XYZ file of N, CA and C in Angstrom:
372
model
N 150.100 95.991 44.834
C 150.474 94.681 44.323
C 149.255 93.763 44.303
N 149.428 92.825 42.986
C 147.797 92.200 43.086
C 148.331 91.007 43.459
N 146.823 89.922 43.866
C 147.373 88.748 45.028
C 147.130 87.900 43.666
N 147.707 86.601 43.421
C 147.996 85.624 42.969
C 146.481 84.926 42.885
N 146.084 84.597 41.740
C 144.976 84.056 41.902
C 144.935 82.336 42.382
N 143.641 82.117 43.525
C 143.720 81.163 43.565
C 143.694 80.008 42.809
N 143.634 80.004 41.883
C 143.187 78.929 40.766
C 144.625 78.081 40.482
N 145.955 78.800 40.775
C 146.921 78.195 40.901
C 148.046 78.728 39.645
N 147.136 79.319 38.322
C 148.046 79.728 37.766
C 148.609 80.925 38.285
N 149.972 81.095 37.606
C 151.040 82.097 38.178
C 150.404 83.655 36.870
N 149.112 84.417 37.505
C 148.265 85.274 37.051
C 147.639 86.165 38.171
N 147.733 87.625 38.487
C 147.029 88.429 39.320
C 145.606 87.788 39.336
N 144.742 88.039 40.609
C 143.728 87.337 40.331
C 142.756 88.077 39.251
N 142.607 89.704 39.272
C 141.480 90.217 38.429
C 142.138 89.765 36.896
N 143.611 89.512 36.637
C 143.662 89.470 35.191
C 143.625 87.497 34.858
N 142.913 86.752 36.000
C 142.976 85.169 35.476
C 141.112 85.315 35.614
N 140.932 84.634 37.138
C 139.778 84.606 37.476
C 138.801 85.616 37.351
N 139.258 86.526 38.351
C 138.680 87.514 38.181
C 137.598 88.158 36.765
N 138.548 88.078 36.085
C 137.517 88.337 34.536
C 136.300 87.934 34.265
N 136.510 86.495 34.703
C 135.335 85.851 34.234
C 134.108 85.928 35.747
N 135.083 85.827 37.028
C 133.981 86.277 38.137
C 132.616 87.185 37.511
N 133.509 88.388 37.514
C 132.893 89.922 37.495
C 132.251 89.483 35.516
N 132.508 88.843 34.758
C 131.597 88.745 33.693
C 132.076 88.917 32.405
N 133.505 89.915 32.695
C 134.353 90.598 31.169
C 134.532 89.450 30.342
N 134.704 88.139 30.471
C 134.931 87.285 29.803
C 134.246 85.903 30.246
N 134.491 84.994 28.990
C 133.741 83.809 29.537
C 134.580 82.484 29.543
N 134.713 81.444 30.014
C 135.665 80.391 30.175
C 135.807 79.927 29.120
N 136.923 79.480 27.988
C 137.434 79.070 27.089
C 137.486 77.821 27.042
N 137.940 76.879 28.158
C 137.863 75.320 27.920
C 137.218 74.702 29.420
N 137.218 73.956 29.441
C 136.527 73.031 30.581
C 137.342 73.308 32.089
N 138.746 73.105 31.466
C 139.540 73.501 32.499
C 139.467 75.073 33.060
N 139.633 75.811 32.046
C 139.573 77.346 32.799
C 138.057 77.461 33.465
N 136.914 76.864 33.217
C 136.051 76.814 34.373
C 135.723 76.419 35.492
N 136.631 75.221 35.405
C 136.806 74.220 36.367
C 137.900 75.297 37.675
N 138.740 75.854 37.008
C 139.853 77.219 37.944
C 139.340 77.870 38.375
N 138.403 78.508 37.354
C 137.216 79.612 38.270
C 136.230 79.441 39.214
N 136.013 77.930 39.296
C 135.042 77.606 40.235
C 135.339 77.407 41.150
N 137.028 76.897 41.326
C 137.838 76.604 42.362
C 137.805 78.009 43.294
N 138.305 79.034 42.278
C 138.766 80.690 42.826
C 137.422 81.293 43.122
N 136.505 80.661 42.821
C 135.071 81.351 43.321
C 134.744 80.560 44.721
N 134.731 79.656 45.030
C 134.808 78.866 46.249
C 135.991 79.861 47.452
N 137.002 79.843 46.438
C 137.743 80.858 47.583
C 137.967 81.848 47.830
N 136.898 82.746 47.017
C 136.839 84.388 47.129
C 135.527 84.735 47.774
N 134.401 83.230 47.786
C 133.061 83.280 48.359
C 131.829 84.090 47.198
N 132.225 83.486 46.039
C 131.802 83.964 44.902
C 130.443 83.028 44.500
N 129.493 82.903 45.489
C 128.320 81.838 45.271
C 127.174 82.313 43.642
N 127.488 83.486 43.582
C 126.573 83.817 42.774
C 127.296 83.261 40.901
N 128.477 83.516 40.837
C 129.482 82.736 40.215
C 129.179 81.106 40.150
N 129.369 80.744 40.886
C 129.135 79.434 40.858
C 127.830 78.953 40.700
N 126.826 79.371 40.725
C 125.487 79.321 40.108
C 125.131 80.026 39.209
N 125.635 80.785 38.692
C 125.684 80.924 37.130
C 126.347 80.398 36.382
N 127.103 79.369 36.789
C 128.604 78.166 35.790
C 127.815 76.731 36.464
N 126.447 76.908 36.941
C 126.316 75.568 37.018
C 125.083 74.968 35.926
N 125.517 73.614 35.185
C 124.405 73.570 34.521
C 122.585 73.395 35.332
N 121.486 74.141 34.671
C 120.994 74.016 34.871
C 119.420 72.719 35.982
N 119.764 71.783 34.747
C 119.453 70.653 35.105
C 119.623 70.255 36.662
N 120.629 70.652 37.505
C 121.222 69.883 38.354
C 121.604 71.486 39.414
N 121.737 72.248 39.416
C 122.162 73.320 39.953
C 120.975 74.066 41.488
N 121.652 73.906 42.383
C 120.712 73.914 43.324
C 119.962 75.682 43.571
N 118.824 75.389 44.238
C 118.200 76.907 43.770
C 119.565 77.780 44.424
N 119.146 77.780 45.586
C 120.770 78.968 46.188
C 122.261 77.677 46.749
N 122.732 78.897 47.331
C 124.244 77.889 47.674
C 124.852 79.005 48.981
N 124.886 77.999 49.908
C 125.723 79.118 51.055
C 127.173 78.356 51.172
N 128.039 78.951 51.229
C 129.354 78.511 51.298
C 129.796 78.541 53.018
N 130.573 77.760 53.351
C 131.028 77.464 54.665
C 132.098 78.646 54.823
N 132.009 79.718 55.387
C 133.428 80.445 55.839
C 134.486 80.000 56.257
N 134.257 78.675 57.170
C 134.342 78.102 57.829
C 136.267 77.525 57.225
N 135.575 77.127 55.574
C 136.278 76.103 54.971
C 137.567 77.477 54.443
N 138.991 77.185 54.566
C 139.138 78.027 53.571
C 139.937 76.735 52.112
N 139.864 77.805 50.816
C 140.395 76.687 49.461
C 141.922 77.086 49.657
N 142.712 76.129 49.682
C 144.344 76.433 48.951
C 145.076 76.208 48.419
N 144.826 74.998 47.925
C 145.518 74.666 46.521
C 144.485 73.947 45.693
N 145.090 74.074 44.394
C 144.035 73.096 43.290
C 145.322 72.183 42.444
N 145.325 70.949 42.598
C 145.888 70.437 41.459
C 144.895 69.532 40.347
N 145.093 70.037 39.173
C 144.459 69.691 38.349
C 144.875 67.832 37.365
N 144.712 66.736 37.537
C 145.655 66.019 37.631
C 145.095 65.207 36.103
N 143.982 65.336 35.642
C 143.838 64.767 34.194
C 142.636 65.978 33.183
N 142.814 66.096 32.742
C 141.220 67.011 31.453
C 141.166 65.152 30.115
N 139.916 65.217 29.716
C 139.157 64.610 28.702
C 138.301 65.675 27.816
N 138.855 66.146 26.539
C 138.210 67.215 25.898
C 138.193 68.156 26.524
N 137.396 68.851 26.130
C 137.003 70.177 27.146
C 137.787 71.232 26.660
N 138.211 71.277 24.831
C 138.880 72.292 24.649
C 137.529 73.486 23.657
N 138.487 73.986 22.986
C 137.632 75.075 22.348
C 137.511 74.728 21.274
N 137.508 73.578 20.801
C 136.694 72.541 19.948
C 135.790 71.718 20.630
N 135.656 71.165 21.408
C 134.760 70.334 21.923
C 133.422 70.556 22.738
N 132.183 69.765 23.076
C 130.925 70.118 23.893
C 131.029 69.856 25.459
N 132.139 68.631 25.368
C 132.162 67.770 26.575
C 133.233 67.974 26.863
N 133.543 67.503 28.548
C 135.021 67.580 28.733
C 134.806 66.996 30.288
N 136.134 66.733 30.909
C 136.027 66.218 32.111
C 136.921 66.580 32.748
N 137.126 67.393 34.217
C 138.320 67.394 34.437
C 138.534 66.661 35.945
N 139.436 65.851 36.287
C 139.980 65.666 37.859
C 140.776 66.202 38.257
N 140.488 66.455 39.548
C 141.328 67.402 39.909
C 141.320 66.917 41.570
N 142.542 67.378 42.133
C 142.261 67.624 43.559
C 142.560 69.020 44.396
N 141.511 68.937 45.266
C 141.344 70.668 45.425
C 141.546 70.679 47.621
N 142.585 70.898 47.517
C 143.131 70.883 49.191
C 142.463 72.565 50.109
N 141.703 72.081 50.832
C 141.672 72.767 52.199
C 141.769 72.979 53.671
N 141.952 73.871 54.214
C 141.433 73.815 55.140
C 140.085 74.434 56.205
N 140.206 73.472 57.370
C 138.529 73.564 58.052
C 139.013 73.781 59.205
N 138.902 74.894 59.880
C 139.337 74.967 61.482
C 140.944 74.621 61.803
N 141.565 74.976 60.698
C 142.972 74.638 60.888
C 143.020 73.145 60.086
N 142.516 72.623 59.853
C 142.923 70.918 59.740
C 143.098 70.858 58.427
N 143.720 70.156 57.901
C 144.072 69.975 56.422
C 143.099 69.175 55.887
N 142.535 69.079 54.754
C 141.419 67.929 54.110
C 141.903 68.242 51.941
N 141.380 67.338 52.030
C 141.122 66.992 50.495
C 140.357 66.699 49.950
N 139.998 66.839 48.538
C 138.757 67.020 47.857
C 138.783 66.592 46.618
N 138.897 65.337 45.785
C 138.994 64.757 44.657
C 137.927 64.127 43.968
N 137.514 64.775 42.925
C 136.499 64.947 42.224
C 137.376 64.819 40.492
N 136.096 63.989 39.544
C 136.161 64.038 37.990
C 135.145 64.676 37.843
N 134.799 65.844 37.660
C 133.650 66.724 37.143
C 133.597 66.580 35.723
N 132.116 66.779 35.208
C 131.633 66.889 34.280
C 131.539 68.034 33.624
N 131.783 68.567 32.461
C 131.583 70.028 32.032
C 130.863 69.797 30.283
N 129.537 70.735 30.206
C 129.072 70.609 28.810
C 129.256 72.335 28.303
N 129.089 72.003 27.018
C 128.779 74.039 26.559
C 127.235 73.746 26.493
N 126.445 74.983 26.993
C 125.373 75.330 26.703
C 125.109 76.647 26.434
N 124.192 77.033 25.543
C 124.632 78.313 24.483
C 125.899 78.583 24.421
N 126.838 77.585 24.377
C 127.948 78.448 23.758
C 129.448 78.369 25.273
N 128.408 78.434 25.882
C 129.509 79.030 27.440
C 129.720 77.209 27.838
N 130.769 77.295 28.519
C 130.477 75.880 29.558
C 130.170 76.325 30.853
N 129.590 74.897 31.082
C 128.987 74.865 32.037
C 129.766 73.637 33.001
N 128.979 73.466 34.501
C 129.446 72.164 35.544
C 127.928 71.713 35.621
N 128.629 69.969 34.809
C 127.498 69.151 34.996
C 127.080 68.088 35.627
N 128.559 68.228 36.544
C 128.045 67.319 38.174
C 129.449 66.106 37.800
N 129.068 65.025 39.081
C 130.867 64.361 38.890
C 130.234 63.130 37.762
N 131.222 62.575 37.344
C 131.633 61.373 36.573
C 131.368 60.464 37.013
């Protein structure tokens, strides 16, 4: 049985996230990158997430906290960011926990296409 991907849609994870983790595919709108970055945070997918970050702004490496785990994402507005558009924005709030304790994480990220793919181009 496959586990539910974190990203929140109701999708096995290799047939949502997964795809685009491992490379078979590439993110379609602002939002489906914005999911994968979420589900890469919680699969410990750093190399993922620095390859979906735009350049400009993208730090050389990235160590992720074990520490933290991700468990829910609600996604609560998008601005563009479809498969017509360059730009897009999404807010979202993205709930974890740290040593047991509950926390929250609310962010308007920025997302551009570059060659083609989108990218994360830091918050709003």
């Amino acid at each position: 049985m496959s586990r539910t991907c974190p990203c929140g849609l109701p999708a096995p994870y290799q047939d949502c996230c997964g795809k685009l983790h491992r490379g078979a595919a590439a993110a379609a709108t602002a939002e489906q990158l914005m999911r994968s970055r979420f589900s890469a945070f919680g699969v410990g997918d750093a190399a993922y997430l620095l390859r979906t970050w735009h350049p400009a702004a993208r730090p050389a490496s990235l160590d992720l906290d074990r520490k933290v785990r991700w468990v829910r994402l609600e996604v609560l507005e998008t601005t563009g960011g479809s498969v017509v558009h360059t730009e897009g924005t999404v807010r979202f709030r993205a709930h974890y926990a740290e040593r047991g304790r509950p926390g929250v994480l609310e962010e308007n990220s920025r997302f551009v296409r570059l060659e083609g793919r989108w990218v994360y181009a830091g918050v709003v």
